[in-house]
Structures are given as structure tokens and as C-alpha cells.
Amino acid sequence: MISDIFNNKRILIWGYGREGKSTERWLKSHTSPESIKIFEGTPNEMTEDIAGRADIIIKSPGIVWPPAGTASKLACSGSGQSMETCAGFNDAENKGAYKSASGGVAMGVIDGITKKMTSQTEIFISEFRENVIGITGTKGKSTTSAMLAYVLSENLDKKVILAGNIGLPCLDYYDDAASGAEVVLELSCHQLKNAKTAPHISVFLDLYEEHLDYYGTMEAYFEAKSHIVTCQEKGDRSYIGENVPEIISGSGQIRIAPSSGDLEGIELDLYGEHNRVNAYFVKKICMDEFGISEDKVLKSLKNFEALPHRMKKIGEYEGIIFYDDSISTIPEAAISACESIPGAQTVLIGGMDRGISYKVLEDYIRKHGEYKFICMYATGKRIADEGCAGLPNIYLAEDLEGAVKKAFEITDKGKGCVLSPAAASYGYFKNFEERGDRFAELVRGHGSD
């Protein structure tokens, strides 16, 4: 068992949020380490001395490593490697190569720390990979993961777990997985960045410009996500969307590019053609990998309910129908909201500026005068100034409260207003959930005045 690796070892947990605390609970209940230490410092505070006192470092995905500004080429040095031989255990050779180091952290320190590093996700997948389906992508991974877990739970005679970047940390389900449960893991780019192993079945839905404040380039962002496929073994399978670049790996790859005919029969209680494409991924996996009949899959898909903050209807207030799409963090998501939500007229956009291009959304705004865009925060101001200055369908607001007030003023009765920011929430809200909840509060509060 993978848990045996931690016995009689000095363990350092790096990051002590929800996942770090979950890791500590698991170590204490399932392993016998010599010691467990907690480190909550930044990468630049991680010294060779601190790392040197640990045999294994279990890092939380929110920790930027290597330090920001360090260009890395971390990848599995080959498919089929186990955690023990590819994750830096037992003095295994780390074959990743770094271009440069920054932030005052020496090259040797980075290399030494990385060799000792693993993650909760790595531990879980290494133990249970044969029963794990991993899902990543820029858009739709949460909905697709939840949708797949729901359909499987409705049709399999065993427990199905939804974990990872959605729900609880995966090690919280260790005993369920050990008992044979099927596991659907939503995997973010941060969870995959330093991955050395991958699920038996992997899904890479799509790729759009995102997280450039973290990765610097699309190439680095894509590389992080691609580990869900490149670290698979011979005999594994991956389902890959049509706009994902070519990935070289030893696994069997199935490209998903459904035609309109392929989507026939898929009925959802969700807005948007993209969700029907996501549902096709689910249908394909359920039928091909688990032998579930098409009729049963389609029936379950029809009963699946949308997740919060994903084109979710809030209600009608003062004759205007409001929708929460706070999960929207890229331009393409805001465009999808415009085209998917019936009667949409007003769209609230803007948030934290991470340096991604907004040209596709700016072009869309210029071409579609039927929509009214309320621009708020840093990226909203940037869009209004950068490519949409002087347009009659552009309105400015300082923040979300001002944007909601403006929406009540300019949206026609019977039309829809949607929060689809096309930007991150950080700096203004704790996360996109808090942003969506605040939007709903403001709408309901204004509507009851």
C-alpha cells in the first residue's frame, strides 16, 4: 500500500488549509510517520534547512512551486512510472529541467525540494488509479465531473465518489476508495502541475487562455494540464476535446468532436450547447467504460440539476430575470452565457486582471449591440478602455453593488440579466462562490425595496 511509504518518515505538510488538515488527519489515522510538521510559509520562505528536516513534503495545490517567475518543464520522464519511482521517493531521479529560478531561491534548493515533494492528489491516485476517472479542462470540468458522478451513481451497483477540486479533499474518501468505490476526481491545473501519475481514465475537456498570472504562458498552462494524459500508463484511456492540442503519451486517446447528430437525444436541465457537449463526454464514458445502456444514460442526464453559480437562475425581480454565472472566469464563458441564456440582455463583466487577452470578448461586444455590458473592477475597466471605448452598449460601474443597481436601471422588463464576469474573483471576493452569493443578495435586496 502507498501508505506504507510514510511509515517511519519525517513528513512536512506544506499548506494548512482544508486540504492540509485533511492530509494531517489521514497521516495520523492511516500511517505511522516518525513526525508530522506543518509549514505555512511562502515559497521564498521555504529554505533548504526547513526542507532538509523532512523526508517527504506533501504540498497543497495553492502553493506556487517553483516560485512565481520560475519557468519549469516538469513532466513525467516516461509513462508507466509509479509514485515510488516518479515522485521523488527513495532518492528517485527527478528528470524535470528548469530554465531559470527567481525570487531568491537557488536552483539547487528548488531541485532538492522538488525531489521530496508529493501531494494529496498524487497519493490518492497512486493507490486507487484503476478506479479513478480524472477530469480537467478550462471550462466545464466541475459540471462534467458532477454529471458523470451522478449518472454513474444512478446506474452502478457500487458507491460513487465525487472529490478533488470539487467537494471534499480526496483523502477524506480513502476508506471508501479502499472498499472499491468508483471515484470521479475534478483536477485543476495546480493539482496537475507537478503530477507524476494519472488516473486510469482521464478526461481533458477543452483548453482556453487562463491562469497566465500563475503560469506566464499558454504553453506552461497547457503543460500542467497535459499531465493528466502524459502520466498515464499503457492500457489507460483518455477522452480529449477537439480544441486541445496534440498530447504524446502511451495511453489510448479518444478525441471527442461530436456532431449535431451525436448530440441528438441529450436533454438537460442546463443552458448552453457546451453543456450538451460535456454530456456527450459523460455518455461516451458511461457506455464505453461501464457498459451502461444509452437509454439509462440519457434518462439520468435529463434528471441532473445544474450546479450553483453556473448559469443558475436566481429569480424574477421587478420584471427582470436574473442569472448567476459567477463561475465564468474567461471571455469565452461570458460569450457562452449571452448565447445560451434565453432572453439575456444585460451582462455584468469584470474582476481581477490576470493578464489574459480579452480580444475575443471585445470583438463580440462590438458586433452584438443587442447586449448591454456593465463593466466593473479592473478587467471591466480594461475592456471598456481597451477595445470598447465609446460604444453605446457599454456601461461602467465601480463594483458589483453598482453594477446590480445599473442593471435594474437599463434592463428591459421580461429580459434577462446575468453575472458572467469573464474574470477571477480574487482581490474583491474570497472566491467565485462568494461573488455569486453576493450578487444574489444584492438582486434580492434591491428587488424587495
Short mmCIF file of C-alpha atoms in Angstrom, two decimals:
data_model
loop_
_atom_site.label_atom_id
_atom_site.label_comp_id
_atom_site.label_asym_id
_atom_site.label_seq_id
_atom_site.Cartn_x
_atom_site.Cartn_y
_atom_site.Cartn_z
CA MET A 1 0.00 0.00 0.00
CA ILE A 2 1.13 3.53 -0.75
CA SER A 3 0.54 4.48 2.87
CA ASP A 4 3.49 2.29 3.88
CA ILE A 5 5.86 4.78 2.24
CA PHE A 6 5.16 7.28 5.00
CA ASN A 7 5.89 4.94 7.90
CA ASN A 8 8.90 5.99 10.00
CA LYS A 9 9.39 9.06 7.79
CA ARG A 10 9.59 12.72 8.73
CA ILE A 11 6.64 14.35 6.96
CA LEU A 12 6.26 18.05 6.23
CA ILE A 13 2.78 19.27 5.26
CA TRP A 14 3.16 22.47 3.24
CA GLY A 15 -0.06 24.49 3.46
CA TYR A 16 -2.60 24.07 6.23
CA GLY A 17 -5.93 24.92 4.69
CA ARG A 18 -8.73 22.41 4.15
CA GLU A 19 -6.52 20.01 2.19
CA GLY A 20 -3.54 20.33 4.54
CA LYS A 21 -5.72 19.49 7.54
CA SER A 22 -7.24 16.58 5.64
CA THR A 23 -3.73 15.29 4.88
CA GLU A 24 -2.78 15.51 8.54
CA ARG A 25 -5.89 13.53 9.58
CA TRP A 26 -5.12 10.83 7.03
CA LEU A 27 -1.47 10.54 8.04
CA LYS A 28 -2.42 10.14 11.70
CA SER A 29 -5.14 7.57 11.03
CA HIS A 30 -3.55 5.51 8.25
CA THR A 31 0.23 5.77 8.60
CA SER A 32 2.95 5.68 11.26
CA PRO A 33 5.36 8.51 10.44
CA GLU A 34 8.26 9.44 12.67
CA SER A 35 6.98 13.01 12.77
CA ILE A 36 4.48 15.36 11.13
CA LYS A 37 5.37 19.03 10.83
CA ILE A 38 3.33 21.89 9.37
CA PHE A 39 4.79 24.69 7.23
CA GLU A 40 2.58 27.60 6.20
CA GLY A 41 5.23 29.87 4.70
CA THR A 42 5.59 31.15 1.16
CA PRO A 43 7.88 29.52 -1.41
CA ASN A 44 10.52 32.15 -0.74
CA GLU A 45 10.37 31.23 2.95
CA MET A 46 10.92 27.55 2.20
CA THR A 47 14.63 27.11 2.86
CA GLU A 48 16.96 24.19 2.27
CA ASP A 49 17.22 23.87 6.05
CA ILE A 50 13.43 23.52 6.52
CA ALA A 51 13.13 21.07 3.65
CA GLY A 52 16.17 19.15 4.82
CA ARG A 53 14.45 18.12 8.04
CA ALA A 54 11.76 16.27 6.06
CA ASP A 55 11.90 13.01 4.16
CA ILE A 56 8.67 13.76 2.31
CA ILE A 57 6.93 17.11 1.63
CA ILE A 58 3.19 16.98 0.94
CA LYS A 59 2.30 20.27 -0.78
CA SER A 60 -1.13 21.83 -1.09
CA PRO A 61 -2.10 22.83 -4.67
CA GLY A 62 -2.46 26.51 -3.78
CA ILE A 63 1.28 26.82 -3.09
CA VAL A 64 3.05 28.24 -6.15
CA TRP A 65 6.05 25.98 -6.66
CA PRO A 66 8.56 26.53 -8.19
CA PRO A 67 8.37 30.19 -7.05
CA ALA A 68 6.49 32.65 -9.25
CA GLY A 69 8.62 33.61 -12.23
CA THR A 70 10.36 30.26 -12.43
CA ALA A 71 9.81 28.68 -15.81
CA SER A 72 9.59 24.95 -15.44
CA LYS A 73 9.43 21.90 -17.61
CA LEU A 74 8.15 19.40 -15.08
CA ALA A 75 6.78 16.30 -16.70
CA CYS A 76 6.88 12.59 -16.21
CA SER A 77 10.10 11.24 -17.63
CA GLY A 78 8.06 8.41 -19.08
CA SER A 79 4.73 6.69 -18.81
CA GLY A 80 4.10 3.80 -16.52
CA GLN A 81 6.12 5.10 -13.56
CA SER A 82 4.75 4.53 -10.10
CA MET A 83 4.65 7.12 -7.36
CA GLU A 84 7.65 5.47 -5.72
CA THR A 85 9.85 5.84 -8.79
CA CYS A 86 8.49 9.06 -10.25
CA ALA A 87 7.51 11.24 -7.29
CA GLY A 88 10.92 11.63 -5.75
CA PHE A 89 10.69 8.88 -3.13
CA ASN A 90 13.68 6.67 -2.31
CA ASP A 91 16.05 9.18 -3.89
CA ALA A 92 14.48 8.64 -7.31
CA GLU A 93 15.95 10.81 -10.04
CA ASN A 94 13.93 13.89 -10.91
CA LYS A 95 14.23 14.32 -14.65
CA GLY A 96 12.41 17.64 -14.90
CA ALA A 97 14.61 20.52 -16.10
CA TYR A 98 14.21 24.15 -15.03
CA LYS A 99 15.02 27.02 -17.35
CA SER A 100 15.62 29.58 -14.62
CA ALA A 101 14.99 30.39 -10.99
CA SER A 102 13.77 33.61 -9.42
CA GLY A 103 12.65 35.07 -6.14
CA GLY A 104 15.99 34.46 -4.49
CA VAL A 105 15.58 30.67 -4.37
CA ALA A 106 18.68 28.91 -5.64
CA MET A 107 18.48 26.30 -8.35
CA GLY A 108 19.82 23.57 -6.09
CA VAL A 109 17.24 24.32 -3.42
CA ILE A 110 14.39 24.09 -5.94
CA ASP A 111 15.69 20.77 -7.23
CA GLY A 112 16.21 19.34 -3.75
CA ILE A 113 12.77 20.34 -2.50
CA THR A 114 11.01 19.11 -5.64
CA LYS A 115 12.57 15.65 -5.30
CA LYS A 116 10.90 15.25 -1.90
CA MET A 117 7.55 16.67 -2.96
CA THR A 118 4.24 14.97 -3.49
CA SER A 119 0.59 15.92 -2.99
CA GLN A 120 -2.63 14.53 -1.60
CA THR A 121 -3.89 14.01 -5.15
CA GLU A 122 -0.73 12.10 -6.06
CA ILE A 123 -1.06 9.85 -3.02
CA PHE A 124 -4.71 9.06 -3.74
CA ILE A 125 -4.32 8.40 -7.46
CA SER A 126 -1.23 6.24 -6.91
CA GLU A 127 -3.22 3.99 -4.57
CA PHE A 128 -6.53 3.83 -6.43
CA ARG A 129 -5.82 4.84 -10.03
CA GLU A 130 -7.65 1.82 -11.53
CA ASN A 131 -10.92 3.10 -10.05
CA VAL A 132 -10.31 6.80 -10.70
CA ILE A 133 -11.68 8.97 -13.51
CA GLY A 134 -9.87 12.30 -13.60
CA ILE A 135 -11.42 15.32 -15.32
CA THR A 136 -9.75 18.61 -16.23
CA GLY A 137 -10.30 21.45 -18.70
CA THR A 138 -10.55 25.22 -18.66
CA LYS A 139 -14.35 25.26 -18.86
CA GLY A 140 -16.92 22.76 -17.67
CA LYS A 141 -14.86 20.42 -15.51
CA SER A 142 -16.99 20.88 -12.39
CA THR A 143 -20.29 20.35 -14.21
CA THR A 144 -18.92 17.39 -16.17
CA SER A 145 -17.45 15.78 -13.04
CA ALA A 146 -20.70 16.20 -11.12
CA MET A 147 -22.72 15.00 -14.11
CA LEU A 148 -20.59 11.88 -14.57
CA ALA A 149 -20.66 11.04 -10.85
CA TYR A 150 -24.44 11.44 -10.84
CA VAL A 151 -25.02 9.20 -13.87
CA LEU A 152 -22.66 6.53 -12.54
CA SER A 153 -24.26 6.60 -9.09
CA GLU A 154 -27.68 6.13 -10.68
CA ASN A 155 -26.56 3.13 -12.72
CA LEU A 156 -23.75 1.26 -10.92
CA ASP A 157 -24.18 -1.21 -8.08
CA LYS A 158 -21.41 0.37 -6.03
CA LYS A 159 -20.61 3.63 -4.31
CA VAL A 160 -19.52 6.56 -6.50
CA ILE A 161 -17.46 9.40 -5.03
CA LEU A 162 -17.10 12.95 -6.35
CA ALA A 163 -13.97 14.63 -4.98
CA GLY A 164 -10.84 16.61 -5.79
CA ASN A 165 -11.20 20.22 -6.82
CA ILE A 166 -14.93 19.87 -6.16
CA GLY A 167 -16.30 18.74 -2.82
CA LEU A 168 -14.06 17.33 -0.11
CA PRO A 169 -10.31 16.53 -0.43
CA CYS A 170 -9.84 13.07 -1.90
CA LEU A 171 -8.04 11.53 1.11
CA ASP A 172 -11.22 12.09 3.10
CA TYR A 173 -12.61 9.25 0.95
CA TYR A 174 -9.63 6.94 1.35
CA ASP A 175 -11.55 4.18 3.15
CA ASP A 176 -14.42 4.33 0.63
CA ALA A 177 -11.97 4.03 -2.24
CA ALA A 178 -10.19 1.17 -0.47
CA SER A 179 -13.56 -0.61 -0.33
CA GLY A 180 -13.87 -0.45 -4.12
CA ALA A 181 -15.82 2.77 -4.72
CA GLU A 182 -15.60 4.40 -8.14
CA VAL A 183 -14.04 7.87 -7.88
CA VAL A 184 -14.59 10.89 -10.11
CA LEU A 185 -11.88 13.50 -9.46
CA GLU A 186 -12.10 17.04 -10.73
CA LEU A 187 -8.47 18.11 -11.23
CA SER A 188 -7.26 21.69 -11.55
CA CYS A 189 -4.11 22.78 -13.33
CA HIS A 190 -2.50 23.39 -9.92
CA GLN A 191 -3.22 19.83 -8.82
CA LEU A 192 -1.75 18.52 -12.07
CA LYS A 193 1.26 20.82 -12.34
CA ASN A 194 3.75 18.52 -10.63
CA ALA A 195 1.87 15.27 -11.21
CA LYS A 196 3.86 12.09 -11.74
CA THR A 197 0.93 9.68 -12.05
CA ALA A 198 -2.51 9.90 -13.62
CA PRO A 199 -5.91 8.16 -13.42
CA HIS A 200 -6.70 5.05 -15.43
CA ILE A 201 -9.36 7.08 -17.26
CA SER A 202 -8.60 10.75 -17.94
CA VAL A 203 -10.72 13.49 -19.47
CA PHE A 204 -9.31 16.72 -20.93
CA LEU A 205 -12.37 18.69 -21.99
CA ASP A 206 -11.01 21.88 -23.53
CA LEU A 207 -8.26 24.49 -23.38
CA TYR A 208 -8.61 28.27 -23.28
CA GLU A 209 -6.38 31.09 -22.10
CA GLU A 210 -6.45 31.12 -18.29
CA HIS A 211 -4.20 31.47 -15.20
CA LEU A 212 -1.49 33.38 -17.04
CA ASP A 213 -0.72 35.28 -13.83
CA TYR A 214 0.47 31.93 -12.46
CA TYR A 215 1.94 30.18 -15.50
CA GLY A 216 3.12 33.09 -17.63
CA THR A 217 2.45 31.39 -20.98
CA MET A 218 -0.24 29.23 -22.52
CA GLU A 219 2.42 26.60 -23.17
CA ALA A 220 3.19 26.29 -19.45
CA TYR A 221 -0.52 26.24 -18.57
CA PHE A 222 -1.20 23.53 -21.15
CA GLU A 223 1.78 21.52 -19.96
CA ALA A 224 0.46 21.49 -16.40
CA LYS A 225 -2.94 20.23 -17.51
CA SER A 226 -1.49 17.75 -20.02
CA HIS A 227 -0.01 15.65 -17.19
CA ILE A 228 -3.46 14.10 -16.80
CA VAL A 229 -2.64 12.31 -20.07
CA THR A 230 1.17 12.23 -20.31
CA CYS A 231 1.48 10.49 -16.95
CA GLN A 232 -0.93 7.71 -17.89
CA GLU A 233 0.24 4.15 -18.43
CA LYS A 234 -0.12 1.77 -21.34
CA GLY A 235 -3.65 0.40 -21.28
CA ASP A 236 -5.11 3.59 -19.85
CA ARG A 237 -7.57 5.72 -21.83
CA SER A 238 -8.08 9.44 -22.24
CA TYR A 239 -11.03 11.34 -23.68
CA ILE A 240 -9.83 14.62 -25.19
CA GLY A 241 -11.77 17.60 -26.56
CA GLU A 242 -11.28 18.83 -30.09
CA ASN A 243 -9.56 22.13 -29.24
CA VAL A 244 -6.93 20.51 -27.02
CA PRO A 245 -3.52 20.34 -28.75
CA GLU A 246 -1.87 17.03 -29.53
CA ILE A 247 -0.57 15.17 -26.49
CA ILE A 248 2.03 12.43 -26.73
CA SER A 249 1.51 9.57 -24.29
CA GLY A 250 1.38 5.82 -24.07
CA SER A 251 -2.34 5.71 -23.31
CA GLY A 252 -5.16 5.16 -25.75
CA GLN A 253 -6.64 8.51 -26.78
CA ILE A 254 -10.19 9.16 -27.92
CA ARG A 255 -10.85 12.54 -29.50
CA ILE A 256 -14.31 13.94 -28.78
CA ALA A 257 -15.74 16.18 -31.52
CA PRO A 258 -19.47 15.46 -31.54
CA SER A 259 -21.63 16.43 -34.50
CA SER A 260 -25.17 17.75 -34.12
CA GLY A 261 -26.37 14.22 -34.78
CA ASP A 262 -24.26 12.88 -31.91
CA LEU A 263 -25.98 15.31 -29.54
CA GLU A 264 -29.49 14.28 -30.53
CA GLY A 265 -31.41 12.78 -27.66
CA ILE A 266 -29.39 14.58 -24.98
CA GLU A 267 -31.88 16.59 -22.93
CA LEU A 268 -30.59 18.64 -20.00
CA ASP A 269 -31.91 20.96 -17.35
CA LEU A 270 -28.89 23.16 -18.19
CA TYR A 271 -28.35 26.09 -20.54
CA GLY A 272 -25.84 26.04 -23.34
CA GLU A 273 -24.66 23.85 -26.19
CA HIS A 274 -21.33 23.42 -24.41
CA ASN A 275 -23.14 21.50 -21.67
CA ARG A 276 -24.57 19.13 -24.24
CA VAL A 277 -21.02 18.52 -25.44
CA ASN A 278 -19.97 17.87 -21.84
CA ALA A 279 -22.90 15.48 -21.53
CA TYR A 280 -21.66 13.67 -24.64
CA PHE A 281 -18.34 13.05 -22.87
CA VAL A 282 -20.32 11.58 -19.98
CA LYS A 283 -22.45 9.46 -22.27
CA LYS A 284 -19.40 8.13 -24.12
CA ILE A 285 -17.55 7.21 -20.92
CA CYS A 286 -20.57 5.58 -19.29
CA MET A 287 -21.35 3.46 -22.34
CA ASP A 288 -17.80 2.57 -23.39
CA GLU A 289 -16.16 2.08 -20.00
CA PHE A 290 -19.05 0.80 -17.88
CA GLY A 291 -21.45 -0.74 -20.39
CA ILE A 292 -24.41 1.38 -19.28
CA SER A 293 -27.13 1.48 -21.92
CA GLU A 294 -27.79 4.65 -23.88
CA ASP A 295 -31.37 4.85 -22.64
CA LYS A 296 -30.27 4.73 -18.99
CA VAL A 297 -27.56 7.33 -19.53
CA LEU A 298 -29.94 9.73 -21.29
CA LYS A 299 -32.56 9.30 -18.57
CA SER A 300 -30.04 10.12 -15.84
CA LEU A 301 -28.65 13.11 -17.76
CA LYS A 302 -32.15 14.54 -18.06
CA ASN A 303 -32.56 14.40 -14.27
CA PHE A 304 -29.21 16.04 -13.45
CA GLU A 305 -29.53 19.51 -11.89
CA ALA A 306 -27.17 22.40 -12.60
CA LEU A 307 -24.51 23.23 -10.04
CA PRO A 308 -24.67 26.61 -8.25
CA HIS A 309 -23.12 29.66 -9.94
CA ARG A 310 -23.22 28.09 -13.41
CA MET A 311 -25.90 29.90 -15.42
CA LYS A 312 -28.19 29.31 -12.46
CA LYS A 313 -31.50 31.17 -12.43
CA ILE A 314 -31.90 33.32 -9.31
CA GLY A 315 -35.43 34.50 -9.98
CA GLU A 316 -37.50 37.35 -11.37
CA TYR A 317 -37.31 40.76 -9.68
CA GLU A 318 -39.07 43.90 -10.93
CA GLY A 319 -39.84 42.04 -14.15
CA ILE A 320 -36.18 41.18 -14.83
CA ILE A 321 -34.93 37.57 -14.74
CA PHE A 322 -31.53 37.26 -13.06
CA TYR A 323 -28.94 34.51 -13.56
CA ASP A 324 -25.77 33.70 -11.62
CA ASP A 325 -22.83 32.55 -13.77
CA SER A 326 -20.11 33.59 -11.33
CA ILE A 327 -18.02 30.54 -12.33
CA SER A 328 -17.24 32.47 -15.54
CA THR A 329 -13.55 33.47 -15.41
CA ILE A 330 -12.61 33.65 -19.11
CA PRO A 331 -14.00 35.64 -22.08
CA GLU A 332 -15.44 32.58 -23.82
CA ALA A 333 -17.61 31.85 -20.78
CA ALA A 334 -19.27 35.27 -20.92
CA ILE A 335 -19.95 34.84 -24.63
CA SER A 336 -21.45 31.42 -23.94
CA ALA A 337 -23.76 32.95 -21.32
CA CYS A 338 -25.00 35.52 -23.84
CA GLU A 339 -25.78 32.84 -26.39
CA SER A 340 -27.15 30.21 -24.02
CA ILE A 341 -29.46 32.01 -21.59
CA PRO A 342 -32.86 32.73 -23.13
CA GLY A 343 -33.73 36.41 -23.22
CA ALA A 344 -30.34 37.54 -21.91
CA GLN A 345 -29.90 41.27 -22.43
CA THR A 346 -27.59 42.64 -19.73
CA VAL A 347 -24.26 41.05 -18.75
CA LEU A 348 -22.11 42.04 -15.78
CA ILE A 349 -18.41 41.56 -16.60
CA GLY A 350 -15.13 42.29 -14.85
CA GLY A 351 -12.94 41.22 -11.96
CA MET A 352 -9.28 40.63 -11.21
CA ASP A 353 -6.89 41.28 -14.11
CA ARG A 354 -4.61 38.28 -14.64
CA GLY A 355 -3.20 39.46 -17.93
CA ILE A 356 -5.22 37.25 -20.29
CA SER A 357 -6.41 38.60 -23.62
CA TYR A 358 -9.95 39.94 -23.88
CA LYS A 359 -9.90 40.48 -27.63
CA VAL A 360 -12.43 37.73 -28.36
CA LEU A 361 -14.92 39.28 -25.92
CA GLU A 362 -14.22 42.82 -27.10
CA ASP A 363 -14.85 41.75 -30.70
CA TYR A 364 -18.08 40.08 -29.60
CA ILE A 365 -19.26 43.21 -27.76
CA ARG A 366 -18.61 45.37 -30.81
CA LYS A 367 -20.57 43.01 -33.06
CA HIS A 368 -23.52 42.46 -30.73
CA GLY A 369 -25.18 45.72 -29.86
CA GLU A 370 -28.28 43.85 -28.69
CA TYR A 371 -26.48 43.06 -25.42
CA LYS A 372 -25.72 45.61 -22.72
CA PHE A 373 -22.44 45.09 -20.86
CA ILE A 374 -21.86 46.58 -17.43
CA CYS A 375 -18.10 46.74 -16.87
CA MET A 376 -16.78 46.65 -13.30
CA TYR A 377 -13.49 46.25 -11.45
CA ALA A 378 -10.06 46.04 -13.14
CA THR A 379 -10.84 43.92 -16.18
CA GLY A 380 -14.16 45.65 -16.78
CA LYS A 381 -12.39 49.00 -16.93
CA ARG A 382 -9.73 47.48 -19.17
CA ILE A 383 -12.34 46.14 -21.61
CA ALA A 384 -14.18 49.46 -21.66
CA ASP A 385 -10.96 51.41 -22.27
CA GLU A 386 -9.05 48.92 -24.40
CA GLY A 387 -11.38 47.78 -27.14
CA CYS A 388 -14.86 49.09 -26.46
CA ALA A 389 -14.41 52.78 -25.67
CA GLY A 390 -17.41 54.90 -26.59
CA LEU A 391 -19.70 52.01 -27.53
CA PRO A 392 -23.37 52.65 -26.71
CA ASN A 393 -23.81 49.17 -25.18
CA ILE A 394 -21.00 49.68 -22.63
CA TYR A 395 -21.84 50.89 -19.10
CA LEU A 396 -19.44 51.44 -16.21
CA ALA A 397 -19.78 50.54 -12.54
CA GLU A 398 -17.26 50.71 -9.73
CA ASP A 399 -18.17 47.38 -8.15
CA LEU A 400 -20.78 44.61 -8.05
CA GLU A 401 -23.20 46.67 -5.99
CA GLY A 402 -23.07 49.49 -8.52
CA ALA A 403 -23.40 47.03 -11.39
CA VAL A 404 -26.56 45.48 -9.94
CA LYS A 405 -28.07 48.93 -9.43
CA LYS A 406 -27.26 49.83 -13.05
CA ALA A 407 -28.72 46.53 -14.26
CA PHE A 408 -32.10 47.35 -12.71
CA GLU A 409 -31.99 50.72 -14.49
CA ILE A 410 -31.10 49.57 -18.02
CA THR A 411 -32.56 46.05 -18.41
CA ASP A 412 -35.94 45.84 -20.13
CA LYS A 413 -38.83 44.10 -18.36
CA GLY A 414 -39.10 40.49 -19.39
CA LYS A 415 -35.40 40.30 -20.30
CA GLY A 416 -32.55 38.56 -18.53
CA CYS A 417 -29.56 39.88 -16.61
CA VAL A 418 -26.60 37.58 -15.96
CA LEU A 419 -23.48 37.89 -13.85
CA SER A 420 -20.83 36.30 -16.09
CA PRO A 421 -17.65 38.19 -15.15
CA ALA A 422 -15.11 36.58 -17.52
CA ALA A 423 -12.56 37.23 -14.78
CA ALA A 424 -11.33 35.89 -11.46
CA SER A 425 -12.95 37.00 -8.22
CA TYR A 426 -9.75 37.26 -6.17
CA GLY A 427 -8.92 40.64 -4.72
CA TYR A 428 -12.60 41.53 -4.45
CA PHE A 429 -14.12 38.30 -3.12
CA LYS A 430 -12.84 35.16 -1.42
CA ASN A 431 -13.86 33.04 -4.40
CA PHE A 432 -16.42 32.84 -7.21
CA GLU A 433 -18.96 31.27 -4.84
CA GLU A 434 -18.87 34.30 -2.55
CA ARG A 435 -19.17 36.57 -5.58
CA GLY A 436 -22.23 34.70 -6.82
CA ASP A 437 -23.84 34.64 -3.40
CA ARG A 438 -23.28 38.39 -3.02
CA PHE A 439 -24.81 39.00 -6.44
CA ALA A 440 -27.94 37.08 -5.43
CA GLU A 441 -28.16 39.03 -2.15
CA LEU A 442 -27.90 42.35 -3.96
CA VAL A 443 -30.53 41.36 -6.53
CA ARG A 444 -32.97 40.12 -3.92
CA GLY A 445 -32.33 43.09 -1.68
CA HIS A 446 -32.92 45.59 -4.47
CA GLY A 447 -35.94 43.69 -5.70
CA SER A 448 -37.56 43.88 -2.27
CA ASP A 449 -37.07 47.65 -1.81
#
